[in-house]
Amino acid sequence: ERAVEQDQFVLHYQPIISMMPGRITAAEALVRWQHPERGLLPPQEFVPLAEETGLIVPISRWVLDAACKQARRWHLNCPPDQRPLMSVNLSPKHIAQASLVDDIVEAIRNSLVQPQSLVIELTENVLMHDSDSTIAKLEELRVLGVKIAMDDFGSGFSSLGYLRRFP
């Protein structure tokens, strides 16, 4: 809880490189916890507990906001045709929040990044639960121009045919 309040999280960015034209086309924001005593902690050391306690939602909001602000800084320094997309993994608990679309719109507004520059990554298990509500939120995001991507698709029980239900 204090880590959220004391701004102890940092983002690292994993580049996504397109083989044609051989340049960075996107970056995935990856959260780390800069613990005051234990040093830099990878997500597997704190995300499961954050999911369990519900603290993942404020962490997820922080990641979304910080990643959008970084994307904006990159975009100001890149030619328009070379601006990388920013990819952000969102927790299933955040996806389930009624405020999800508002949280994303607020991060976009606060950062002044274009919605088309943002990719929200979902795991397939998100699609298995409360799919009508999830579909409605994803449709709202699609209309805004935000891109949706599946993370780790095929590691669960989904099939390609199942994806047709989603925007």
PDB file of C-alpha atoms in Angstrom:
ATOM      1  CA  GLU A   1       0.000   0.000   0.000  1.00  0.00           C
ATOM      2  CA  ARG A   2       2.794   2.407   0.900  1.00  0.00           C
ATOM      3  CA  ALA A   3       4.585   1.627  -2.351  1.00  0.00           C
ATOM      4  CA  VAL A   4       1.665   3.139  -4.286  1.00  0.00           C
ATOM      5  CA  GLU A   5       1.462   6.160  -1.963  1.00  0.00           C
ATOM      6  CA  GLN A   6       5.243   6.714  -1.977  1.00  0.00           C
ATOM      7  CA  ASP A   7       5.653   6.353  -5.751  1.00  0.00           C
ATOM      8  CA  GLN A   8       8.038   3.386  -5.496  1.00  0.00           C
ATOM      9  CA  PHE A   9       7.125   1.848  -8.846  1.00  0.00           C
ATOM     10  CA  VAL A  10       9.170   2.299 -11.997  1.00  0.00           C
ATOM     11  CA  LEU A  11       8.582   1.291 -15.580  1.00  0.00           C
ATOM     12  CA  HIS A  12      11.006  -0.515 -17.845  1.00  0.00           C
ATOM     13  CA  TYR A  13      10.255  -0.694 -21.551  1.00  0.00           C
ATOM     14  CA  GLN A  14      10.681  -3.755 -23.717  1.00  0.00           C
ATOM     15  CA  PRO A  15      11.093  -2.752 -27.344  1.00  0.00           C
ATOM     16  CA  ILE A  16       8.991  -4.442 -30.003  1.00  0.00           C
ATOM     17  CA  ILE A  17      10.896  -4.507 -33.263  1.00  0.00           C
ATOM     18  CA  SER A  18       9.426  -4.966 -36.700  1.00  0.00           C
ATOM     19  CA  MET A  19      11.673  -7.015 -38.948  1.00  0.00           C
ATOM     20  CA  MET A  20      10.423  -4.950 -41.892  1.00  0.00           C
ATOM     21  CA  PRO A  21      11.600  -2.019 -41.666  1.00  0.00           C
ATOM     22  CA  GLY A  22      13.974  -3.203 -38.930  1.00  0.00           C
ATOM     23  CA  ARG A  23      13.123  -0.610 -36.307  1.00  0.00           C
ATOM     24  CA  ILE A  24      11.322  -0.262 -32.993  1.00  0.00           C
ATOM     25  CA  THR A  25       7.595   0.039 -33.670  1.00  0.00           C
ATOM     26  CA  ALA A  26       6.313  -0.299 -30.109  1.00  0.00           C
ATOM     27  CA  ALA A  27       7.364  -0.694 -26.509  1.00  0.00           C
ATOM     28  CA  GLU A  28       5.742  -2.691 -23.744  1.00  0.00           C
ATOM     29  CA  ALA A  29       5.605  -1.021 -20.326  1.00  0.00           C
ATOM     30  CA  LEU A  30       6.760  -3.387 -17.583  1.00  0.00           C
ATOM     31  CA  VAL A  31       6.327  -2.431 -13.931  1.00  0.00           C
ATOM     32  CA  ARG A  32       8.973  -2.981 -11.273  1.00  0.00           C
ATOM     33  CA  TRP A  33       8.911  -2.116  -7.579  1.00  0.00           C
ATOM     34  CA  GLN A  34      11.867  -0.109  -6.290  1.00  0.00           C
ATOM     35  CA  HIS A  35      11.614  -1.438  -2.745  1.00  0.00           C
ATOM     36  CA  PRO A  36      13.463   0.775  -0.225  1.00  0.00           C
ATOM     37  CA  GLU A  37      15.132  -2.219   1.473  1.00  0.00           C
ATOM     38  CA  ARG A  38      15.040  -5.092  -1.032  1.00  0.00           C
ATOM     39  CA  GLY A  39      15.949  -3.147  -4.167  1.00  0.00           C
ATOM     40  CA  LEU A  40      14.348  -3.610  -7.574  1.00  0.00           C
ATOM     41  CA  LEU A  41      11.671  -6.317  -7.451  1.00  0.00           C
ATOM     42  CA  PRO A  42      10.295  -8.061 -10.541  1.00  0.00           C
ATOM     43  CA  PRO A  43       6.511  -8.343 -10.958  1.00  0.00           C
ATOM     44  CA  GLN A  44       6.317 -12.000  -9.913  1.00  0.00           C
ATOM     45  CA  GLU A  45       7.391 -10.895  -6.421  1.00  0.00           C
ATOM     46  CA  PHE A  46       4.547  -8.422  -5.870  1.00  0.00           C
ATOM     47  CA  VAL A  47       1.837  -8.674  -8.554  1.00  0.00           C
ATOM     48  CA  PRO A  48       0.183 -11.866  -7.184  1.00  0.00           C
ATOM     49  CA  LEU A  49      -0.231 -10.244  -3.756  1.00  0.00           C
ATOM     50  CA  ALA A  50      -1.376  -6.981  -5.352  1.00  0.00           C
ATOM     51  CA  GLU A  51      -3.988  -8.959  -7.346  1.00  0.00           C
ATOM     52  CA  GLU A  52      -5.150 -10.755  -4.211  1.00  0.00           C
ATOM     53  CA  THR A  53      -5.501  -7.566  -2.154  1.00  0.00           C
ATOM     54  CA  GLY A  54      -6.978  -5.388  -4.906  1.00  0.00           C
ATOM     55  CA  LEU A  55      -3.990  -3.026  -4.842  1.00  0.00           C
ATOM     56  CA  ILE A  56      -3.332  -4.011  -8.454  1.00  0.00           C
ATOM     57  CA  VAL A  57      -5.970  -1.503  -9.607  1.00  0.00           C
ATOM     58  CA  PRO A  58      -4.153   1.612  -8.334  1.00  0.00           C
ATOM     59  CA  ILE A  59      -0.859   0.129  -9.570  1.00  0.00           C
ATOM     60  CA  SER A  60      -2.451  -0.517 -12.959  1.00  0.00           C
ATOM     61  CA  ARG A  61      -3.761   3.068 -13.095  1.00  0.00           C
ATOM     62  CA  TRP A  62      -0.280   4.376 -12.272  1.00  0.00           C
ATOM     63  CA  VAL A  63       1.304   2.203 -14.987  1.00  0.00           C
ATOM     64  CA  LEU A  64      -1.230   3.376 -17.553  1.00  0.00           C
ATOM     65  CA  ASP A  65      -0.670   7.030 -16.685  1.00  0.00           C
ATOM     66  CA  ALA A  66       3.152   6.797 -16.586  1.00  0.00           C
ATOM     67  CA  ALA A  67       3.320   4.789 -19.830  1.00  0.00           C
ATOM     68  CA  CYS A  68       1.112   7.280 -21.689  1.00  0.00           C
ATOM     69  CA  LYS A  69       3.272  10.176 -20.474  1.00  0.00           C
ATOM     70  CA  GLN A  70       6.418   8.369 -21.662  1.00  0.00           C
ATOM     71  CA  ALA A  71       4.814   7.677 -25.044  1.00  0.00           C
ATOM     72  CA  ARG A  72       4.073  11.379 -25.395  1.00  0.00           C
ATOM     73  CA  ARG A  73       7.712  12.292 -24.625  1.00  0.00           C
ATOM     74  CA  TRP A  74       8.910   9.806 -27.259  1.00  0.00           C
ATOM     75  CA  HIS A  75       6.410  11.112 -29.795  1.00  0.00           C
ATOM     76  CA  LEU A  76       7.636  14.676 -29.336  1.00  0.00           C
ATOM     77  CA  ASN A  77      11.139  13.490 -30.299  1.00  0.00           C
ATOM     78  CA  CYS A  78      10.287  11.134 -33.170  1.00  0.00           C
ATOM     79  CA  PRO A  79       9.274  11.798 -36.750  1.00  0.00           C
ATOM     80  CA  PRO A  80       5.514  11.174 -37.156  1.00  0.00           C
ATOM     81  CA  ASP A  81       6.054   8.000 -39.177  1.00  0.00           C
ATOM     82  CA  GLN A  82       8.363   6.504 -36.523  1.00  0.00           C
ATOM     83  CA  ARG A  83       6.365   7.091 -33.344  1.00  0.00           C
ATOM     84  CA  PRO A  84       6.223   3.837 -31.378  1.00  0.00           C
ATOM     85  CA  LEU A  85       3.019   2.407 -29.990  1.00  0.00           C
ATOM     86  CA  MET A  86       2.859   2.016 -26.207  1.00  0.00           C
ATOM     87  CA  SER A  87       1.657  -1.361 -25.014  1.00  0.00           C
ATOM     88  CA  VAL A  88       0.294  -1.730 -21.475  1.00  0.00           C
ATOM     89  CA  ASN A  89      -0.806  -4.939 -19.762  1.00  0.00           C
ATOM     90  CA  LEU A  90      -3.871  -4.417 -17.623  1.00  0.00           C
ATOM     91  CA  SER A  91      -4.871  -6.591 -14.734  1.00  0.00           C
ATOM     92  CA  PRO A  92      -8.079  -8.630 -15.006  1.00  0.00           C
ATOM     93  CA  LYS A  93      -9.212  -6.821 -11.847  1.00  0.00           C
ATOM     94  CA  HIS A  94      -8.724  -3.466 -13.554  1.00  0.00           C
ATOM     95  CA  ILE A  95     -10.561  -4.671 -16.662  1.00  0.00           C
ATOM     96  CA  ALA A  96     -13.479  -5.632 -14.384  1.00  0.00           C
ATOM     97  CA  GLN A  97     -13.694  -2.102 -12.912  1.00  0.00           C
ATOM     98  CA  ALA A  98     -16.591   0.034 -14.092  1.00  0.00           C
ATOM     99  CA  SER A  99     -14.087   2.916 -14.298  1.00  0.00           C
ATOM    100  CA  LEU A 100     -11.787   1.171 -16.810  1.00  0.00           C
ATOM    101  CA  VAL A 101     -12.679   3.256 -19.880  1.00  0.00           C
ATOM    102  CA  ASP A 102     -12.645   6.469 -17.805  1.00  0.00           C
ATOM    103  CA  ASP A 103      -9.205   5.538 -16.406  1.00  0.00           C
ATOM    104  CA  ILE A 104      -7.833   5.051 -19.918  1.00  0.00           C
ATOM    105  CA  VAL A 105      -9.431   8.261 -21.222  1.00  0.00           C
ATOM    106  CA  GLU A 106      -7.974  10.173 -18.264  1.00  0.00           C
ATOM    107  CA  ALA A 107      -4.463   8.780 -18.896  1.00  0.00           C
ATOM    108  CA  ILE A 108      -4.737   9.753 -22.569  1.00  0.00           C
ATOM    109  CA  ARG A 109      -5.977  13.257 -21.684  1.00  0.00           C
ATOM    110  CA  ASN A 110      -3.346  13.812 -18.984  1.00  0.00           C
ATOM    111  CA  SER A 111      -0.519  12.781 -21.303  1.00  0.00           C
ATOM    112  CA  LEU A 112      -1.830  14.307 -24.552  1.00  0.00           C
ATOM    113  CA  VAL A 113      -0.924  11.075 -26.347  1.00  0.00           C
ATOM    114  CA  GLN A 114      -3.065  10.000 -29.295  1.00  0.00           C
ATOM    115  CA  PRO A 115      -5.456   7.120 -28.442  1.00  0.00           C
ATOM    116  CA  GLN A 116      -4.209   5.280 -31.562  1.00  0.00           C
ATOM    117  CA  SER A 117      -0.761   5.143 -29.928  1.00  0.00           C
ATOM    118  CA  LEU A 118      -1.994   3.035 -27.021  1.00  0.00           C
ATOM    119  CA  VAL A 119      -2.290  -0.755 -27.057  1.00  0.00           C
ATOM    120  CA  ILE A 120      -4.077  -2.408 -24.145  1.00  0.00           C
ATOM    121  CA  GLU A 121      -2.953  -5.991 -23.637  1.00  0.00           C
ATOM    122  CA  LEU A 122      -5.378  -8.486 -22.136  1.00  0.00           C
ATOM    123  CA  THR A 123      -4.867 -12.082 -21.162  1.00  0.00           C
ATOM    124  CA  GLU A 124      -7.331 -14.555 -22.570  1.00  0.00           C
ATOM    125  CA  ASN A 125      -8.707 -15.379 -19.112  1.00  0.00           C
ATOM    126  CA  VAL A 126     -10.111 -11.819 -19.008  1.00  0.00           C
ATOM    127  CA  LEU A 127     -12.315 -12.741 -21.935  1.00  0.00           C
ATOM    128  CA  MET A 128     -13.681 -15.821 -20.179  1.00  0.00           C
ATOM    129  CA  HIS A 129     -15.247 -13.897 -17.289  1.00  0.00           C
ATOM    130  CA  ASP A 130     -18.135 -11.436 -17.587  1.00  0.00           C
ATOM    131  CA  SER A 131     -17.637 -11.305 -21.323  1.00  0.00           C
ATOM    132  CA  ASP A 132     -20.679  -9.089 -22.066  1.00  0.00           C
ATOM    133  CA  SER A 133     -19.322  -6.333 -19.821  1.00  0.00           C
ATOM    134  CA  THR A 134     -15.799  -6.834 -21.169  1.00  0.00           C
ATOM    135  CA  ILE A 135     -17.016  -6.717 -24.777  1.00  0.00           C
ATOM    136  CA  ALA A 136     -18.841  -3.424 -24.106  1.00  0.00           C
ATOM    137  CA  LYS A 137     -15.693  -1.851 -22.598  1.00  0.00           C
ATOM    138  CA  LEU A 138     -13.483  -3.118 -25.424  1.00  0.00           C
ATOM    139  CA  GLU A 139     -15.922  -1.734 -27.974  1.00  0.00           C
ATOM    140  CA  GLU A 140     -15.802   1.688 -26.287  1.00  0.00           C
ATOM    141  CA  LEU A 141     -12.001   1.596 -26.407  1.00  0.00           C
ATOM    142  CA  ARG A 142     -12.005   0.536 -30.057  1.00  0.00           C
ATOM    143  CA  VAL A 143     -14.283   3.467 -30.936  1.00  0.00           C
ATOM    144  CA  LEU A 144     -11.837   5.804 -29.148  1.00  0.00           C
ATOM    145  CA  GLY A 145      -9.033   4.415 -31.318  1.00  0.00           C
ATOM    146  CA  VAL A 146      -7.240   2.453 -28.596  1.00  0.00           C
ATOM    147  CA  LYS A 147      -5.835  -0.831 -29.875  1.00  0.00           C
ATOM    148  CA  ILE A 148      -6.498  -4.134 -28.096  1.00  0.00           C
ATOM    149  CA  ALA A 149      -4.043  -7.041 -28.106  1.00  0.00           C
ATOM    150  CA  MET A 150      -4.086 -10.520 -26.636  1.00  0.00           C
ATOM    151  CA  ASP A 151      -1.160 -11.352 -24.380  1.00  0.00           C
ATOM    152  CA  ASP A 152      -0.126 -15.009 -24.046  1.00  0.00           C
ATOM    153  CA  PHE A 153      -2.927 -16.165 -26.339  1.00  0.00           C
ATOM    154  CA  GLY A 154      -3.100 -19.945 -26.549  1.00  0.00           C
ATOM    155  CA  SER A 155      -1.813 -20.523 -23.037  1.00  0.00           C
ATOM    156  CA  GLY A 156      -5.369 -21.103 -21.813  1.00  0.00           C
ATOM    157  CA  PHE A 157      -8.507 -22.480 -23.376  1.00  0.00           C
ATOM    158  CA  SER A 158      -9.425 -19.941 -26.047  1.00  0.00           C
ATOM    159  CA  SER A 159      -9.620 -20.722 -29.713  1.00  0.00           C
ATOM    160  CA  LEU A 160      -9.254 -18.408 -32.677  1.00  0.00           C
ATOM    161  CA  GLY A 161     -12.979 -18.831 -33.362  1.00  0.00           C
ATOM    162  CA  TYR A 162     -13.770 -17.527 -29.872  1.00  0.00           C
ATOM    163  CA  LEU A 163     -11.986 -14.265 -30.655  1.00  0.00           C
ATOM    164  CA  ARG A 164     -14.614 -13.309 -33.231  1.00  0.00           C
ATOM    165  CA  ARG A 165     -16.876 -12.226 -30.382  1.00  0.00           C
ATOM    166  CA  PHE A 166     -14.485  -9.456 -29.379  1.00  0.00           C
ATOM    167  CA  PRO A 167     -13.737  -6.101 -31.041  1.00  0.00           C
TER     168      PRO A 167
END
